[in-house]
Amino acid sequence: MPTLILVRHGRSTANTAGVLAGWTPGVALDERGAAQAEALPGRLAELPVAEVVTSPLQRCQETIQPLLDARPGLRAHTDERIGECHYGDWSGRKLAELKDEPLMQVVQAHPSAAAFPGGESMRAMQTRAAEAVREWNARVEHEHGADAVYLMCSHGDIIKSLVADALGLHLDLFQRISVEPCSITAIRYTRLRPFLVRLGDTGDFASLAPREEPPGEDAPVGGGAGAP
C-alpha cells in the first residue's frame, strides 16, 4: 500500500493572531508561512509524489501551490474530508478567551466526548479524515502501484487524529501529538498495519530550545503557530 505524506499548512494569519480559524474564509499564510511553502518543493525534491490531495481551505491551497508550480505535471485534488475541524460557534474566536470555556477541558482531556457548539464532534472529524485516507490509499495503489507516494495538505487536528489512527491510539490520547506549521508527517501503510516513519518533521530544531515564556500544558487546539 502507498506511503502518505501529510503536510500541515504553513503558518497562517490566524495562527499568529491566536485565533481558532476553523472554516473561516480568507485565512491566508502569513509572511513566514509563505516562506515555509516556498521551501516545500526543495524538502520533497527526492520524493516521486504521485498525487496531491488538499483541504479546500485557502491556507492549504497556498501551501501546496509552490510544489505544484515546481512540478507542472502534478495537479491537486480537493477533498473536504481533510478540511479543518468544524469548530462551529468557536470559529474566529481568540484561543485566549476559549481556554476558560468548560468545553475546553473536555477537548484537552477527553476529546472523544467533545462536540463543538454549532459544529462537529472530534470523533466525526477523525472518522471522515480516516475514511478519506483509506479511499485515497486504494485509489493511489490502483493507479500508481503499491509503492507509490502521495501527499495530503491538511490541518493540525486532522493530522494528529490520523497519526492516532495509524498508531492504534484512542482519540483521547491524540492531544499528546504535536505537528507544527508546514511540518511533514509520513505514514507507510501495509496490508497488516501502518508504520509512522516521520512525525512533525520541519528540519528545524529551534522549537525545542527553551523559551522565555514556556509553552503551557494544554495542547493548542487547531495546531498552534509553531516555533517563535
PDB file of C-alpha atoms in Angstrom:
ATOM      1  CA  MET A   1       0.000   0.000   0.000  1.00  0.00           C
ATOM      2  CA  PRO A   2       1.141   3.599  -0.531  1.00  0.00           C
ATOM      3  CA  THR A   3       3.132   5.931   1.680  1.00  0.00           C
ATOM      4  CA  LEU A   4       1.199   9.021   2.725  1.00  0.00           C
ATOM      5  CA  ILE A   5       2.994  12.335   3.242  1.00  0.00           C
ATOM      6  CA  LEU A   6       0.933  14.605   5.481  1.00  0.00           C
ATOM      7  CA  VAL A   7       1.838  18.298   5.302  1.00  0.00           C
ATOM      8  CA  ARG A   8       0.302  20.734   7.717  1.00  0.00           C
ATOM      9  CA  HIS A   9      -0.331  24.111   6.096  1.00  0.00           C
ATOM     10  CA  GLY A  10       2.235  26.854   6.670  1.00  0.00           C
ATOM     11  CA  ARG A  11       1.836  29.385   9.435  1.00  0.00           C
ATOM     12  CA  SER A  12      -1.316  31.432   8.899  1.00  0.00           C
ATOM     13  CA  THR A  13      -2.518  34.870   9.902  1.00  0.00           C
ATOM     14  CA  ALA A  14      -4.908  33.159  12.328  1.00  0.00           C
ATOM     15  CA  ASN A  15      -2.029  31.227  13.947  1.00  0.00           C
ATOM     16  CA  THR A  16      -0.103  34.409  14.686  1.00  0.00           C
ATOM     17  CA  ALA A  17      -3.238  36.232  15.850  1.00  0.00           C
ATOM     18  CA  GLY A  18      -4.095  33.403  18.256  1.00  0.00           C
ATOM     19  CA  VAL A  19      -7.458  32.840  16.576  1.00  0.00           C
ATOM     20  CA  LEU A  20      -9.187  29.493  16.050  1.00  0.00           C
ATOM     21  CA  ALA A  21      -9.815  29.795  12.320  1.00  0.00           C
ATOM     22  CA  GLY A  22     -11.753  26.633  11.540  1.00  0.00           C
ATOM     23  CA  TRP A  23     -13.529  27.102   8.207  1.00  0.00           C
ATOM     24  CA  THR A  24     -13.486  30.914   8.378  1.00  0.00           C
ATOM     25  CA  PRO A  25     -12.883  32.116   4.802  1.00  0.00           C
ATOM     26  CA  GLY A  26      -9.952  34.323   3.821  1.00  0.00           C
ATOM     27  CA  VAL A  27      -7.387  32.944   6.282  1.00  0.00           C
ATOM     28  CA  ALA A  28      -4.116  33.150   4.359  1.00  0.00           C
ATOM     29  CA  LEU A  29      -0.494  32.291   5.067  1.00  0.00           C
ATOM     30  CA  ASP A  30       1.477  34.992   6.831  1.00  0.00           C
ATOM     31  CA  GLU A  31       4.951  36.009   5.620  1.00  0.00           C
ATOM     32  CA  ARG A  32       6.669  33.159   7.421  1.00  0.00           C
ATOM     33  CA  GLY A  33       4.045  30.673   6.229  1.00  0.00           C
ATOM     34  CA  ALA A  34       4.608  31.768   2.621  1.00  0.00           C
ATOM     35  CA  ALA A  35       8.351  31.198   3.065  1.00  0.00           C
ATOM     36  CA  GLN A  36       7.655  27.755   4.510  1.00  0.00           C
ATOM     37  CA  ALA A  37       5.525  26.935   1.467  1.00  0.00           C
ATOM     38  CA  GLU A  38       8.255  28.139  -0.911  1.00  0.00           C
ATOM     39  CA  ALA A  39      10.741  25.801   0.800  1.00  0.00           C
ATOM     40  CA  LEU A  40       8.462  22.769   0.489  1.00  0.00           C
ATOM     41  CA  PRO A  41       9.434  21.727  -3.080  1.00  0.00           C
ATOM     42  CA  GLY A  42      13.093  21.521  -2.054  1.00  0.00           C
ATOM     43  CA  ARG A  43      12.298  19.459   1.026  1.00  0.00           C
ATOM     44  CA  LEU A  44      10.321  16.996  -1.093  1.00  0.00           C
ATOM     45  CA  ALA A  45      12.656  17.051  -4.108  1.00  0.00           C
ATOM     46  CA  GLU A  46      13.694  13.402  -3.821  1.00  0.00           C
ATOM     47  CA  LEU A  47      10.156  12.068  -3.458  1.00  0.00           C
ATOM     48  CA  PRO A  48       8.249  10.856  -6.544  1.00  0.00           C
ATOM     49  CA  VAL A  49       4.894  12.276  -5.468  1.00  0.00           C
ATOM     50  CA  ALA A  50       2.170  10.536  -7.470  1.00  0.00           C
ATOM     51  CA  GLU A  51      -0.840  12.560  -6.319  1.00  0.00           C
ATOM     52  CA  VAL A  52      -1.595  15.638  -4.233  1.00  0.00           C
ATOM     53  CA  VAL A  53      -4.775  15.914  -2.170  1.00  0.00           C
ATOM     54  CA  THR A  54      -5.578  19.090  -0.281  1.00  0.00           C
ATOM     55  CA  SER A  55      -8.072  20.636   2.080  1.00  0.00           C
ATOM     56  CA  PRO A  56     -10.253  23.211   0.305  1.00  0.00           C
ATOM     57  CA  LEU A  57      -9.202  25.955   2.730  1.00  0.00           C
ATOM     58  CA  GLN A  58      -7.069  28.811   1.460  1.00  0.00           C
ATOM     59  CA  ARG A  59      -4.111  28.264   3.772  1.00  0.00           C
ATOM     60  CA  CYS A  60      -3.669  24.712   2.483  1.00  0.00           C
ATOM     61  CA  GLN A  61      -4.140  25.725  -1.146  1.00  0.00           C
ATOM     62  CA  GLU A  62      -1.451  28.390  -0.737  1.00  0.00           C
ATOM     63  CA  THR A  63       0.906  25.958   0.984  1.00  0.00           C
ATOM     64  CA  ILE A  64       0.765  23.437  -1.828  1.00  0.00           C
ATOM     65  CA  GLN A  65       0.940  25.890  -4.745  1.00  0.00           C
ATOM     66  CA  PRO A  66       4.765  26.178  -4.899  1.00  0.00           C
ATOM     67  CA  LEU A  67       5.013  22.385  -5.135  1.00  0.00           C
ATOM     68  CA  LEU A  68       2.501  22.349  -7.982  1.00  0.00           C
ATOM     69  CA  ASP A  69       4.400  25.153  -9.716  1.00  0.00           C
ATOM     70  CA  ALA A  70       7.644  23.166  -9.395  1.00  0.00           C
ATOM     71  CA  ARG A  71       6.020  20.021 -10.825  1.00  0.00           C
ATOM     72  CA  PRO A  72       3.827  21.062 -13.765  1.00  0.00           C
ATOM     73  CA  GLY A  73       2.597  17.519 -14.325  1.00  0.00           C
ATOM     74  CA  LEU A  74       1.131  17.327 -10.843  1.00  0.00           C
ATOM     75  CA  ARG A  75      -2.347  18.592 -10.021  1.00  0.00           C
ATOM     76  CA  ALA A  76      -4.168  18.883  -6.721  1.00  0.00           C
ATOM     77  CA  HIS A  77      -7.384  17.086  -5.820  1.00  0.00           C
ATOM     78  CA  THR A  78      -9.529  18.892  -3.260  1.00  0.00           C
ATOM     79  CA  ASP A  79     -11.179  16.737  -0.596  1.00  0.00           C
ATOM     80  CA  GLU A  80     -13.396  18.369   2.029  1.00  0.00           C
ATOM     81  CA  ARG A  81     -12.973  15.366   4.317  1.00  0.00           C
ATOM     82  CA  ILE A  82      -9.448  16.503   5.188  1.00  0.00           C
ATOM     83  CA  GLY A  83     -10.590  20.075   5.791  1.00  0.00           C
ATOM     84  CA  GLU A  84     -10.267  21.578   9.254  1.00  0.00           C
ATOM     85  CA  CYS A  85     -12.493  20.502  12.109  1.00  0.00           C
ATOM     86  CA  HIS A  86     -15.818  22.356  12.044  1.00  0.00           C
ATOM     87  CA  TYR A  87     -15.458  24.336  15.267  1.00  0.00           C
ATOM     88  CA  GLY A  88     -18.875  25.924  14.848  1.00  0.00           C
ATOM     89  CA  ASP A  89     -19.514  28.825  17.235  1.00  0.00           C
ATOM     90  CA  TRP A  90     -15.879  28.716  18.334  1.00  0.00           C
ATOM     91  CA  SER A  91     -14.636  29.619  14.856  1.00  0.00           C
ATOM     92  CA  GLY A  92     -12.992  33.019  14.644  1.00  0.00           C
ATOM     93  CA  ARG A  93     -12.670  33.402  18.419  1.00  0.00           C
ATOM     94  CA  LYS A  94      -9.460  34.065  20.320  1.00  0.00           C
ATOM     95  CA  LEU A  95      -7.880  30.980  21.861  1.00  0.00           C
ATOM     96  CA  ALA A  96      -7.082  33.020  24.955  1.00  0.00           C
ATOM     97  CA  GLU A  97     -10.800  33.517  25.667  1.00  0.00           C
ATOM     98  CA  LEU A  98     -11.730  29.946  24.730  1.00  0.00           C
ATOM     99  CA  LYS A  99      -9.427  28.465  27.375  1.00  0.00           C
ATOM    100  CA  ASP A 100     -11.975  29.389  30.071  1.00  0.00           C
ATOM    101  CA  GLU A 101     -14.847  27.618  28.311  1.00  0.00           C
ATOM    102  CA  PRO A 102     -15.867  24.437  30.195  1.00  0.00           C
ATOM    103  CA  LEU A 103     -15.738  22.507  26.915  1.00  0.00           C
ATOM    104  CA  MET A 104     -12.014  23.258  26.559  1.00  0.00           C
ATOM    105  CA  GLN A 105     -11.193  20.919  29.422  1.00  0.00           C
ATOM    106  CA  VAL A 106     -13.091  18.160  27.603  1.00  0.00           C
ATOM    107  CA  VAL A 107     -11.248  18.958  24.364  1.00  0.00           C
ATOM    108  CA  GLN A 108      -7.948  18.626  26.208  1.00  0.00           C
ATOM    109  CA  ALA A 109      -8.603  15.564  28.372  1.00  0.00           C
ATOM    110  CA  HIS A 110     -11.456  13.653  26.732  1.00  0.00           C
ATOM    111  CA  PRO A 111     -11.645  14.765  23.070  1.00  0.00           C
ATOM    112  CA  SER A 112     -13.655  11.711  22.041  1.00  0.00           C
ATOM    113  CA  ALA A 113     -16.540  13.269  24.013  1.00  0.00           C
ATOM    114  CA  ALA A 114     -16.057  16.790  22.644  1.00  0.00           C
ATOM    115  CA  ALA A 115     -18.576  18.275  20.216  1.00  0.00           C
ATOM    116  CA  PHE A 116     -18.298  21.938  19.267  1.00  0.00           C
ATOM    117  CA  PRO A 117     -21.472  24.041  19.550  1.00  0.00           C
ATOM    118  CA  GLY A 118     -22.846  24.560  16.076  1.00  0.00           C
ATOM    119  CA  GLY A 119     -20.050  22.400  14.676  1.00  0.00           C
ATOM    120  CA  GLU A 120     -18.971  18.766  14.712  1.00  0.00           C
ATOM    121  CA  SER A 121     -17.559  16.302  17.192  1.00  0.00           C
ATOM    122  CA  MET A 122     -13.892  15.399  17.230  1.00  0.00           C
ATOM    123  CA  ARG A 123     -14.889  11.774  16.649  1.00  0.00           C
ATOM    124  CA  ALA A 124     -16.663  12.762  13.438  1.00  0.00           C
ATOM    125  CA  MET A 125     -13.602  14.767  12.368  1.00  0.00           C
ATOM    126  CA  GLN A 126     -11.316  11.759  12.798  1.00  0.00           C
ATOM    127  CA  THR A 127     -13.745   9.377  11.116  1.00  0.00           C
ATOM    128  CA  ARG A 128     -14.133  11.435   7.950  1.00  0.00           C
ATOM    129  CA  ALA A 129     -10.380  12.032   7.652  1.00  0.00           C
ATOM    130  CA  ALA A 130      -9.528   8.350   8.175  1.00  0.00           C
ATOM    131  CA  GLU A 131     -12.135   7.328   5.602  1.00  0.00           C
ATOM    132  CA  ALA A 132     -10.607   9.756   3.110  1.00  0.00           C
ATOM    133  CA  VAL A 133      -7.137   8.282   3.661  1.00  0.00           C
ATOM    134  CA  ARG A 134      -8.350   4.719   3.209  1.00  0.00           C
ATOM    135  CA  GLU A 135     -10.141   5.607  -0.016  1.00  0.00           C
ATOM    136  CA  TRP A 136      -7.147   7.505  -1.362  1.00  0.00           C
ATOM    137  CA  ASN A 137      -4.814   4.651  -0.392  1.00  0.00           C
ATOM    138  CA  ALA A 138      -6.862   2.288  -2.543  1.00  0.00           C
ATOM    139  CA  ARG A 139      -7.096   4.748  -5.425  1.00  0.00           C
ATOM    140  CA  VAL A 140      -3.391   5.601  -5.433  1.00  0.00           C
ATOM    141  CA  GLU A 141      -2.378   1.945  -5.213  1.00  0.00           C
ATOM    142  CA  HIS A 142      -4.713   1.058  -8.090  1.00  0.00           C
ATOM    143  CA  GLU A 143      -3.472   3.897 -10.314  1.00  0.00           C
ATOM    144  CA  HIS A 144       0.208   4.112  -9.347  1.00  0.00           C
ATOM    145  CA  GLY A 145       1.181   0.851  -7.668  1.00  0.00           C
ATOM    146  CA  ALA A 146       1.722  -0.376  -4.134  1.00  0.00           C
ATOM    147  CA  ASP A 147       4.988   1.542  -3.645  1.00  0.00           C
ATOM    148  CA  ALA A 148       3.545   4.927  -4.622  1.00  0.00           C
ATOM    149  CA  VAL A 149       3.968   8.055  -2.516  1.00  0.00           C
ATOM    150  CA  TYR A 150       1.237  10.650  -2.330  1.00  0.00           C
ATOM    151  CA  LEU A 151       0.689  13.845  -0.349  1.00  0.00           C
ATOM    152  CA  MET A 152      -2.129  15.381   1.629  1.00  0.00           C
ATOM    153  CA  CYS A 153      -2.046  19.009   2.801  1.00  0.00           C
ATOM    154  CA  SER A 154      -4.277  19.410   5.829  1.00  0.00           C
ATOM    155  CA  HIS A 155      -4.585  20.848   9.338  1.00  0.00           C
ATOM    156  CA  GLY A 156      -3.130  20.227  12.775  1.00  0.00           C
ATOM    157  CA  ASP A 157      -6.051  18.442  14.434  1.00  0.00           C
ATOM    158  CA  ILE A 158      -6.744  16.385  11.312  1.00  0.00           C
ATOM    159  CA  ILE A 159      -3.132  15.219  11.053  1.00  0.00           C
ATOM    160  CA  LYS A 160      -2.918  14.447  14.765  1.00  0.00           C
ATOM    161  CA  SER A 161      -6.088  12.362  14.522  1.00  0.00           C
ATOM    162  CA  LEU A 162      -4.687  10.441  11.533  1.00  0.00           C
ATOM    163  CA  VAL A 163      -1.470   9.731  13.418  1.00  0.00           C
ATOM    164  CA  ALA A 164      -3.508   8.435  16.358  1.00  0.00           C
ATOM    165  CA  ASP A 165      -5.496   6.251  13.969  1.00  0.00           C
ATOM    166  CA  ALA A 166      -2.308   4.859  12.407  1.00  0.00           C
ATOM    167  CA  LEU A 167      -0.795   4.075  15.807  1.00  0.00           C
ATOM    168  CA  GLY A 168      -3.976   2.494  17.146  1.00  0.00           C
ATOM    169  CA  LEU A 169      -4.244   5.191  19.814  1.00  0.00           C
ATOM    170  CA  HIS A 170      -7.573   6.146  21.321  1.00  0.00           C
ATOM    171  CA  LEU A 171      -8.646   9.620  20.217  1.00  0.00           C
ATOM    172  CA  ASP A 172      -8.402  10.705  23.862  1.00  0.00           C
ATOM    173  CA  LEU A 173      -4.604  10.451  23.503  1.00  0.00           C
ATOM    174  CA  PHE A 174      -4.264  12.490  20.326  1.00  0.00           C
ATOM    175  CA  GLN A 175      -3.568  15.738  22.200  1.00  0.00           C
ATOM    176  CA  ARG A 176      -0.171  14.236  23.108  1.00  0.00           C
ATOM    177  CA  ILE A 177       0.851  14.588  19.446  1.00  0.00           C
ATOM    178  CA  SER A 178       2.315  17.822  18.072  1.00  0.00           C
ATOM    179  CA  VAL A 179       2.657  18.927  14.431  1.00  0.00           C
ATOM    180  CA  GLU A 180       3.991  22.405  13.660  1.00  0.00           C
ATOM    181  CA  PRO A 181       3.108  24.524  10.629  1.00  0.00           C
ATOM    182  CA  CYS A 182       4.455  23.100   7.362  1.00  0.00           C
ATOM    183  CA  SER A 183       5.739  20.020   9.184  1.00  0.00           C
ATOM    184  CA  ILE A 184       5.912  16.699   7.358  1.00  0.00           C
ATOM    185  CA  THR A 185       4.470  13.501   8.786  1.00  0.00           C
ATOM    186  CA  ALA A 186       4.797  10.240   6.863  1.00  0.00           C
ATOM    187  CA  ILE A 187       2.773   7.062   7.296  1.00  0.00           C
ATOM    188  CA  ARG A 188       3.592   3.930   5.319  1.00  0.00           C
ATOM    189  CA  TYR A 189       0.544   1.721   5.020  1.00  0.00           C
ATOM    190  CA  THR A 190       0.790  -2.046   4.622  1.00  0.00           C
ATOM    191  CA  ARG A 191      -1.743  -4.854   4.412  1.00  0.00           C
ATOM    192  CA  LEU A 192      -1.427  -5.604   8.141  1.00  0.00           C
ATOM    193  CA  ARG A 193      -0.596  -2.282   9.793  1.00  0.00           C
ATOM    194  CA  PRO A 194       0.559   1.296   9.198  1.00  0.00           C
ATOM    195  CA  PHE A 195       4.060   2.454  10.145  1.00  0.00           C
ATOM    196  CA  LEU A 196       4.661   6.009  11.344  1.00  0.00           C
ATOM    197  CA  VAL A 197       8.017   6.863   9.763  1.00  0.00           C
ATOM    198  CA  ARG A 198       8.127  10.647  10.280  1.00  0.00           C
ATOM    199  CA  LEU A 199       6.262  12.866  12.737  1.00  0.00           C
ATOM    200  CA  GLY A 200       6.078  16.638  12.585  1.00  0.00           C
ATOM    201  CA  ASP A 201       9.428  16.993  10.780  1.00  0.00           C
ATOM    202  CA  THR A 202      10.277  20.610   9.983  1.00  0.00           C
ATOM    203  CA  GLY A 203      14.032  20.173   9.608  1.00  0.00           C
ATOM    204  CA  ASP A 204      14.405  22.878  12.255  1.00  0.00           C
ATOM    205  CA  PHE A 205      15.028  22.224  15.942  1.00  0.00           C
ATOM    206  CA  ALA A 206      14.565  25.818  17.110  1.00  0.00           C
ATOM    207  CA  SER A 207      11.191  24.988  18.616  1.00  0.00           C
ATOM    208  CA  LEU A 208      12.904  22.626  21.079  1.00  0.00           C
ATOM    209  CA  ALA A 209      15.020  25.382  22.626  1.00  0.00           C
ATOM    210  CA  PRO A 210      13.905  26.814  25.986  1.00  0.00           C
ATOM    211  CA  ARG A 211      11.651  29.852  25.647  1.00  0.00           C
ATOM    212  CA  GLU A 212      11.349  32.958  27.780  1.00  0.00           C
ATOM    213  CA  GLU A 213       7.690  32.039  28.244  1.00  0.00           C
ATOM    214  CA  PRO A 214       7.412  28.225  28.415  1.00  0.00           C
ATOM    215  CA  PRO A 215       4.536  26.643  26.496  1.00  0.00           C
ATOM    216  CA  GLY A 216       1.515  25.751  28.606  1.00  0.00           C
ATOM    217  CA  GLU A 217       0.343  22.275  29.480  1.00  0.00           C
ATOM    218  CA  ASP A 218      -2.678  22.383  27.163  1.00  0.00           C
ATOM    219  CA  ALA A 219      -2.452  21.212  23.566  1.00  0.00           C
ATOM    220  CA  PRO A 220      -3.020  24.064  21.091  1.00  0.00           C
ATOM    221  CA  VAL A 221      -6.439  23.499  19.518  1.00  0.00           C
ATOM    222  CA  GLY A 222      -6.096  23.770  15.765  1.00  0.00           C
ATOM    223  CA  GLY A 223      -2.361  23.042  15.916  1.00  0.00           C
ATOM    224  CA  GLY A 224      -0.706  26.233  17.161  1.00  0.00           C
ATOM    225  CA  ALA A 225       1.710  28.643  15.493  1.00  0.00           C
ATOM    226  CA  GLY A 226       4.902  26.613  15.916  1.00  0.00           C
ATOM    227  CA  ALA A 227       8.334  27.953  16.809  1.00  0.00           C
ATOM    228  CA  PRO A 228       8.510  31.700  17.561  1.00  0.00           C
TER     229      PRO A 228
END
